[in-house]
Coordinates of C-alpha atoms and ligand atoms in Angstrom, one line a residue:
M1014 CA 11.2 -14.1 -22.9
T1015 CA 8.0 -13.9 -25.1
V1016 CA 7.7 -10.7 -27.0
T1017 CA 4.1 -9.6 -27.9
D1018 CA 3.5 -7.6 -31.1
I1019 CA 1.2 -4.8 -30.2
A1020 CA -0.7 -2.1 -32.1
I1021 CA -1.9 1.3 -30.9
V1022 CA -5.4 2.2 -32.1
G1023 CA -6.0 6.0 -32.1
V1024 CA -2.8 8.1 -32.4
G1025 CA -3.7 11.2 -30.3
K1026 CA -2.2 12.9 -27.3
I1027 CA -2.1 10.0 -24.9
A1028 CA -0.8 7.6 -27.4
R1029 CA 2.1 9.8 -28.3
D1030 CA 2.8 11.2 -24.8
Q1031 CA 2.7 7.9 -22.9
H1032 CA 1.9 4.6 -24.8
V1033 CA 4.6 4.9 -27.4
P1034 CA 7.4 5.5 -24.8
A1035 CA 6.0 2.9 -22.4
I1036 CA 5.9 0.2 -25.1
S1037 CA 9.4 1.1 -26.3
G1038 CA 10.6 0.8 -22.7
N1039 CA 9.1 -2.6 -22.1
T1040 CA 10.9 -5.7 -23.6
S1041 CA 7.8 -7.8 -23.4
F1042 CA 6.3 -5.7 -26.3
R1043 CA 7.2 -4.6 -29.8
L1044 CA 5.2 -1.8 -31.4
A1045 CA 4.2 -3.4 -34.7
A1046 CA 1.6 -1.1 -36.2
T1047 CA -0.9 1.7 -35.6
V1048 CA -4.4 2.3 -36.6
S1049 CA -5.0 6.0 -37.3
A1050 CA -7.4 7.8 -39.7
H1051 CA -5.4 11.1 -39.6
S1052 CA -1.9 10.4 -38.3
C1053 CA 1.0 7.9 -38.1
L1054 CA 4.3 7.3 -36.3
D1055 CA 7.6 7.4 -38.2
G1056 CA 8.8 4.0 -39.2
I1057 CA 5.6 2.1 -38.0
E1058 CA 3.2 0.6 -40.4
N1059 CA -0.2 2.4 -40.2
F1060 CA -3.7 1.1 -41.1
P1061 CA -6.5 3.6 -41.7
T1062 CA -9.0 1.3 -40.0
L1063 CA -9.0 -1.4 -37.4
D1064 CA -10.7 -3.8 -39.8
Q1065 CA -7.8 -3.5 -42.2
L1066 CA -5.3 -4.2 -39.5
L1067 CA -7.2 -7.2 -38.2
A1068 CA -7.4 -8.6 -41.7
A1069 CA -3.8 -8.0 -42.6
R1070 CA -1.9 -8.7 -39.4
A1071 CA -2.8 -11.9 -37.6
D1072 CA 0.6 -11.8 -35.9
I1073 CA -0.4 -8.7 -33.8
A1074 CA -1.6 -10.4 -30.6
A1075 CA -2.5 -7.2 -28.6
L1076 CA -4.1 -3.9 -29.1
A1077 CA -4.0 -0.7 -27.0
L1078 CA -7.2 1.3 -27.6
C1079 CA -6.3 4.9 -27.1
M1080 CA -9.3 6.6 -28.8
P1081 CA -12.0 8.5 -26.9
P1082 CA -14.5 6.4 -24.9
Q1083 CA -17.4 6.8 -27.3
A1084 CA -15.5 4.8 -29.9
R1085 CA -14.0 2.2 -27.6
Y1086 CA -16.7 -0.5 -27.5
E1087 CA -17.0 -1.1 -31.2
A1088 CA -13.2 -1.4 -31.6
A1089 CA -12.8 -3.6 -28.5
A1090 CA -15.6 -6.0 -29.5
K1091 CA -14.0 -6.4 -33.0
A1092 CA -10.5 -7.0 -31.5
I1093 CA -11.7 -9.5 -28.9
A1094 CA -13.8 -11.3 -31.6
A1095 CA -10.5 -11.6 -33.6
G1096 CA -8.8 -13.2 -30.6
R1097 CA -6.6 -10.3 -29.7
H1098 CA -5.6 -9.2 -26.2
V1099 CA -7.0 -5.7 -25.4
L1100 CA -5.9 -2.8 -23.3
L1101 CA -8.5 0.0 -22.8
E1102 CA -7.5 3.5 -22.0
K1103 CA -9.6 5.1 -19.2
P1104 CA -12.5 5.4 -19.0
P1105 CA -13.0 1.9 -20.3
G1106 CA -16.1 2.8 -22.3
A1107 CA -19.0 5.2 -22.6
T1108 CA -21.4 3.1 -20.5
I1109 CA -21.1 0.5 -17.8
A1110 CA -23.1 -2.2 -19.6
E1111 CA -20.9 -2.0 -22.7
V1112 CA -17.8 -2.7 -20.7
E1113 CA -19.5 -5.5 -18.8
A1114 CA -20.3 -7.0 -22.2
L1115 CA -16.6 -6.7 -23.2
V1116 CA -15.7 -8.6 -20.1
R1117 CA -18.0 -11.5 -21.0
M1118 CA -16.7 -11.5 -24.6
A1119 CA -13.1 -11.6 -23.4
E1120 CA -13.9 -14.5 -21.0
A1121 CA -15.6 -16.4 -23.8
R1122 CA -12.7 -15.8 -26.3
N1123 CA -10.1 -16.5 -23.6
V1124 CA -8.1 -13.3 -24.2
A1125 CA -6.6 -10.8 -21.8
L1126 CA -8.7 -7.6 -21.1
F1127 CA -7.2 -4.7 -19.1
A1128 CA -9.4 -1.7 -18.3
T1129 CA -6.6 0.6 -17.2
W1130 CA -6.8 3.3 -14.6
H1131 CA -3.4 5.1 -15.1
S1132 CA -3.7 7.1 -11.9
R1133 CA -3.9 3.9 -9.8
F1134 CA -0.3 3.3 -10.9
A1135 CA 1.0 6.6 -9.6
G1136 CA 3.8 6.0 -7.1
A1137 CA 2.1 7.0 -3.9
V1138 CA -1.1 5.0 -4.4
E1139 CA 0.0 1.6 -3.2
P1140 CA 1.9 3.0 -0.1
A1141 CA -1.3 5.0 0.7
R1142 CA -3.5 1.9 0.4
L1143 CA -1.2 0.0 2.7
W1144 CA -1.1 2.9 5.2
L1145 CA -4.9 3.2 5.2
R1146 CA -5.8 -0.5 5.4
D1147 CA -5.9 -0.7 9.2
K1148 CA -7.2 2.9 9.9
R1149 CA -10.7 4.1 10.5
V1150 CA -11.6 6.8 7.9
R1151 CA -13.3 9.9 9.2
H1152 CA -13.4 12.2 6.2
V1153 CA -12.1 12.4 2.6
S1154 CA -11.7 15.5 0.6
V1155 CA -10.8 15.4 -3.1
V1156 CA -9.9 18.6 -5.0
W1157 CA -9.2 18.0 -8.7
K1158 CA -8.9 21.3 -10.5
E1159 CA -7.1 21.8 -13.8
D1160 CA -7.2 23.9 -17.0
V1161 CA -9.1 22.3 -19.8
R1162 CA -7.6 24.6 -22.4
R1163 CA -4.1 23.3 -21.4
W1164 CA -4.8 19.6 -21.2
H1165 CA -7.5 19.1 -23.8
P1166 CA -7.0 21.7 -26.5
G1167 CA -9.3 21.1 -29.5
Q1168 CA -10.8 17.8 -28.2
A1169 CA -14.4 18.1 -29.4
W1170 CA -15.3 14.6 -28.1
I1171 CA -14.7 15.5 -24.5
W1172 CA -17.6 17.9 -24.6
Q1173 CA -20.0 15.5 -26.4
P1174 CA -22.2 12.9 -24.7
G1175 CA -20.0 10.1 -23.4
G1176 CA -16.9 12.4 -23.3
L1177 CA -17.6 13.0 -19.6
G1178 CA -16.5 16.6 -19.5
V1179 CA -14.7 17.4 -16.2
F1180 CA -15.2 13.7 -15.2
D1181 CA -12.5 12.8 -17.7
P1182 CA -9.9 14.0 -15.2
G1183 CA -12.2 13.5 -12.2
I1184 CA -12.5 9.8 -12.8
N1185 CA -8.8 9.6 -12.2
A1186 CA -9.3 10.9 -8.7
L1187 CA -12.1 8.4 -8.2
S1188 CA -9.9 5.6 -9.5
I1189 CA -7.4 6.4 -6.7
V1190 CA -10.0 6.8 -3.9
T1191 CA -11.7 3.5 -4.8
R1192 CA -8.3 1.8 -4.6
I1193 CA -6.9 3.2 -1.4
L1194 CA -9.9 3.5 1.0
P1195 CA -10.4 0.5 3.2
A1196 CA -14.2 0.8 3.1
P1197 CA -16.7 1.2 0.2
F1198 CA -18.7 4.4 -0.4
H1199 CA -21.6 5.5 -2.6
L1200 CA -22.9 8.8 -4.1
V1201 CA -25.5 10.7 -2.2
S1202 CA -25.6 14.0 -4.0
S1203 CA -24.1 15.8 -7.0
T1204 CA -24.2 19.2 -8.7
L1205 CA -23.1 19.4 -12.2
E1206 CA -22.3 22.8 -13.9
F1207 CA -22.8 22.7 -17.7
P1208 CA -21.5 25.7 -19.7
D1209 CA -24.3 27.2 -21.7
G1210 CA -24.6 25.3 -25.0
R1211 CA -22.3 22.4 -24.0
E1212 CA -23.3 18.8 -23.5
A1213 CA -20.8 17.9 -20.7
P1214 CA -20.1 19.5 -17.3
I1215 CA -17.2 21.8 -16.7
A1216 CA -17.4 21.5 -12.9
A1217 CA -18.9 19.0 -10.4
K1218 CA -19.4 18.8 -6.7
L1219 CA -20.0 15.3 -5.3
R1220 CA -20.8 13.9 -1.9
F1221 CA -20.5 10.2 -1.0
A1222 CA -21.4 8.3 2.1
G1223 CA -18.9 5.7 3.3
K1224 CA -19.4 2.5 5.2
G1225 CA -18.8 3.3 8.9
G1226 CA -20.2 6.9 8.6
F1227 CA -17.5 8.9 6.8
A1228 CA -18.1 11.3 4.0
V1229 CA -16.2 11.7 0.8
E1230 CA -16.4 15.2 -0.8
A1231 CA -15.1 15.9 -4.3
D1232 CA -14.7 19.2 -6.1
F1233 CA -13.9 18.9 -9.8
D1234 CA -13.3 22.0 -11.8
W1235 CA -11.8 22.6 -15.3
R1236 CA -11.4 26.3 -15.1
Q1237 CA -8.2 26.5 -12.9
T1238 CA -5.4 28.4 -14.5
G1239 CA -2.0 28.8 -12.9
P1240 CA -0.9 25.9 -10.6
Q1241 CA -3.0 22.8 -11.0
T1242 CA -4.5 20.9 -8.1
W1243 CA -4.8 17.1 -7.9
D1244 CA -5.1 16.4 -4.2
I1245 CA -6.8 13.7 -2.0
E1246 CA -6.9 14.2 1.8
V1247 CA -8.0 11.3 4.0
E1248 CA -8.5 12.1 7.7
T1249 CA -8.4 8.9 9.9
D1250 CA -8.4 8.0 13.6
A1251 CA -4.6 7.8 13.4
G1252 CA -3.5 10.8 11.3
T1253 CA -4.1 12.5 8.0
L1254 CA -2.9 11.3 4.7
L1255 CA -2.5 13.7 1.8
L1256 CA -1.8 12.6 -1.8
K1257 CA -0.7 15.5 -4.0
S1258 CA 0.2 15.9 -7.7
G1259 CA -2.3 13.1 -8.7
G1260 CA -0.7 10.5 -6.4
A1261 CA 2.9 11.3 -7.1
E1262 CA 3.5 12.7 -3.6
M1263 CA 2.5 11.4 -0.1
H1264 CA 2.3 13.4 3.1
I1265 CA 1.4 12.0 6.5
D1266 CA 0.4 14.6 9.1
G1267 CA 2.1 17.3 7.1
R1268 CA 5.4 15.5 6.7
E1269 CA 6.3 14.6 3.2
T1270 CA 7.2 11.0 3.0
Q1271 CA 8.1 10.5 -0.6
Q1272 CA 7.8 11.8 -4.2
W1273 CA 7.7 9.6 -7.2
G1274 CA 8.4 10.3 -10.9
D1275 CA 6.2 9.5 -13.9
V1276 CA 5.8 5.8 -13.4
E1277 CA 2.2 5.2 -14.4
Y1278 CA 2.3 3.9 -17.9
S1279 CA 5.4 1.8 -17.5
A1280 CA 3.6 0.0 -14.7
I1281 CA 0.5 -0.3 -16.9
Y1282 CA 2.4 -2.2 -19.5
R1283 CA 4.1 -4.5 -17.0
R1284 CA 0.6 -5.4 -15.7
F1285 CA -0.7 -5.9 -19.3
A1286 CA 2.2 -8.4 -19.9
E1287 CA 1.2 -10.3 -16.8
L1288 CA -2.4 -10.4 -17.9
I1289 CA -1.5 -11.6 -21.4
A1290 CA 0.7 -14.4 -20.0
T1291 CA -2.2 -15.7 -18.0
R1292 CA -5.0 -14.7 -20.4
S1293 CA -6.6 -12.8 -17.5
I1294 CA -9.1 -9.9 -17.1
D1295 CA -8.6 -6.8 -14.9
A1296 CA -11.6 -4.6 -15.2
D1297 CA -12.7 -2.8 -12.1
L1298 CA -15.7 -0.6 -13.1
S1299 CA -16.1 1.2 -9.7
P1300 CA -14.8 4.6 -10.8
L1301 CA -17.1 4.5 -13.9
T1302 CA -20.0 3.5 -11.6
H1303 CA -19.5 6.5 -9.4
V1304 CA -19.5 8.8 -12.4
A1305 CA -22.6 7.3 -13.8
D1306 CA -24.3 7.8 -10.4
A1307 CA -23.2 11.4 -10.4
F1308 CA -25.0 11.9 -13.7
M1309 CA -28.1 10.0 -12.4
L1310 CA -28.4 12.0 -9.2
G1311 CA -26.9 15.2 -10.6
R1312 CA -28.6 18.5 -10.1
R1313 CA -27.8 20.4 -13.3
V1314 CA -27.0 24.1 -13.4
T1315 CA -26.1 26.1 -16.4
G1316 CA -23.1 28.4 -16.2
E1317 CA -21.3 30.8 -18.5
A1318 CA -20.6 29.6 -22.1
F1319 CA -17.1 28.2 -22.6
E1320 CA -15.0 29.2 -25.6
E1321 CA -11.8 27.4 -26.4
Ligands
NAP2688 P1 -7.1 12.9 -28.5 O1 -5.8 13.6 -28.5 O2 -8.3 13.6 -29.0 O3 -6.8 11.6 -29.4 C1 -7.7 10.6 -29.6 C2 -7.4 9.9 -30.9 O4 -8.4 8.8 -31.1 C3 -7.6 10.8 -32.1 O5 -6.4 11.4 -32.4 C4 -8.0 9.8 -33.2 O6 -6.9 9.2 -33.7 C5 -8.7 8.7 -32.5 N1 -10.2 8.6 -32.6 C6 -10.9 7.5 -32.9 N2 -12.2 7.8 -33.0 C7 -12.3 9.1 -32.6 C8 -13.4 9.9 -32.4 N3 -14.7 9.5 -32.6 N4 -13.2 11.2 -32.0 C9 -11.9 11.7 -31.8 N5 -10.8 10.9 -32.0 C10 -11.0 9.6 -32.4 O7 -7.4 12.3 -27.1 P2 -6.4 11.8 -25.9 O8 -6.2 12.9 -25.0 O9 -5.3 11.0 -26.5 O10 -7.4 10.9 -25.1 C11 -7.8 9.6 -25.6 C12 -8.2 8.7 -24.4 O11 -7.0 8.7 -23.5 C13 -9.3 9.3 -23.6 O12 -10.2 8.3 -23.1 C14 -8.7 10.0 -22.4 O13 -9.5 10.0 -21.2 C15 -7.4 9.1 -22.2 N6 -6.3 9.8 -21.5 C16 -5.9 11.0 -22.0 C17 -4.9 11.7 -21.3 C18 -4.4 13.0 -21.7 O14 -3.5 13.6 -21.0 N7 -4.8 13.6 -22.8 C19 -4.3 11.1 -20.1 C20 -4.8 9.8 -19.7 C21 -5.8 9.2 -20.4 P3 -6.6 9.0 -35.2 O15 -6.7 10.3 -35.9 O16 -5.2 8.5 -35.1 O17 -7.5 8.0 -35.7

């Protein structure tokens, strides 16, 4: 079996929580280095900048870019130009056009490019897609409410332009809905609540129109303390499907069908190995397009100031 040497770029929360264990658990990869300005991993060579890694380690064939979206394009463009395969954390970039440009660069350079959507790899997502594919959708309700203080402590970038605010988790819901519904949908209205003095929304209410006449309603909120809610309910002509816990649990007509464990990042790295083997591109931008539309059509209201 071919083993690909890989480096993680940006050693923050998601790199430590998910990428490091997923890479160690996949025999197709060996974690060969990191790029981090402020951190490092025990026993792994670290480079303070990506330029230094690219110059020093021609043997590292793949890079997992785990920094915030605002910094992703520049790093990805350099990595692709240097002939490396690239995995992009979600969201794949700060704008749609920059990610489209990366796709064209990867095609021209013949390297693999994977714009990951980790929630699409939650255990119930594929069973839900298969259950829905021959149904007629009547209504979809998405409720994605979590506590920003618990999940994003001290992350200044998430409140800055391009950080997406509550759409940072909300885009995960959209990545599932765009995968499982058998018909396309598009945004028709959006209300975004910005905390006084902040540059990104803390809450959003969206409404989409689906082909065939159904509506998708989404309620994203970052102020939920206590139990967290990551639910998607799809009413169809043949029953109601409910995904709970971000796609780790599936219920049909109130009956729980199955629960899955934390399988998302191991599946992401299996897919990345396949893409590398065939030098292929997997970059579906539909979740990012819906978020961009929500900003374009968004009615903005200012709410209470948010303090960490
Ligand atoms: P984080 O803890 O703030 O870490 C991001 C790391 O990126 C930083 O530690 C820093 O690493 C590096 N970096 C490079 N340029 C930066 C910049 N301009 N500003 C801030 N950091 C910069 O963020 P995270 O939670 O890991 O999120 C990173 C990406 O993963 C985001 O796109 C997020 O949506 C996604 N994600 C996060 C989670 C989660 O649970 N947190 C889950 C799934 C996906 P160095 O100091 O090492 O250079």
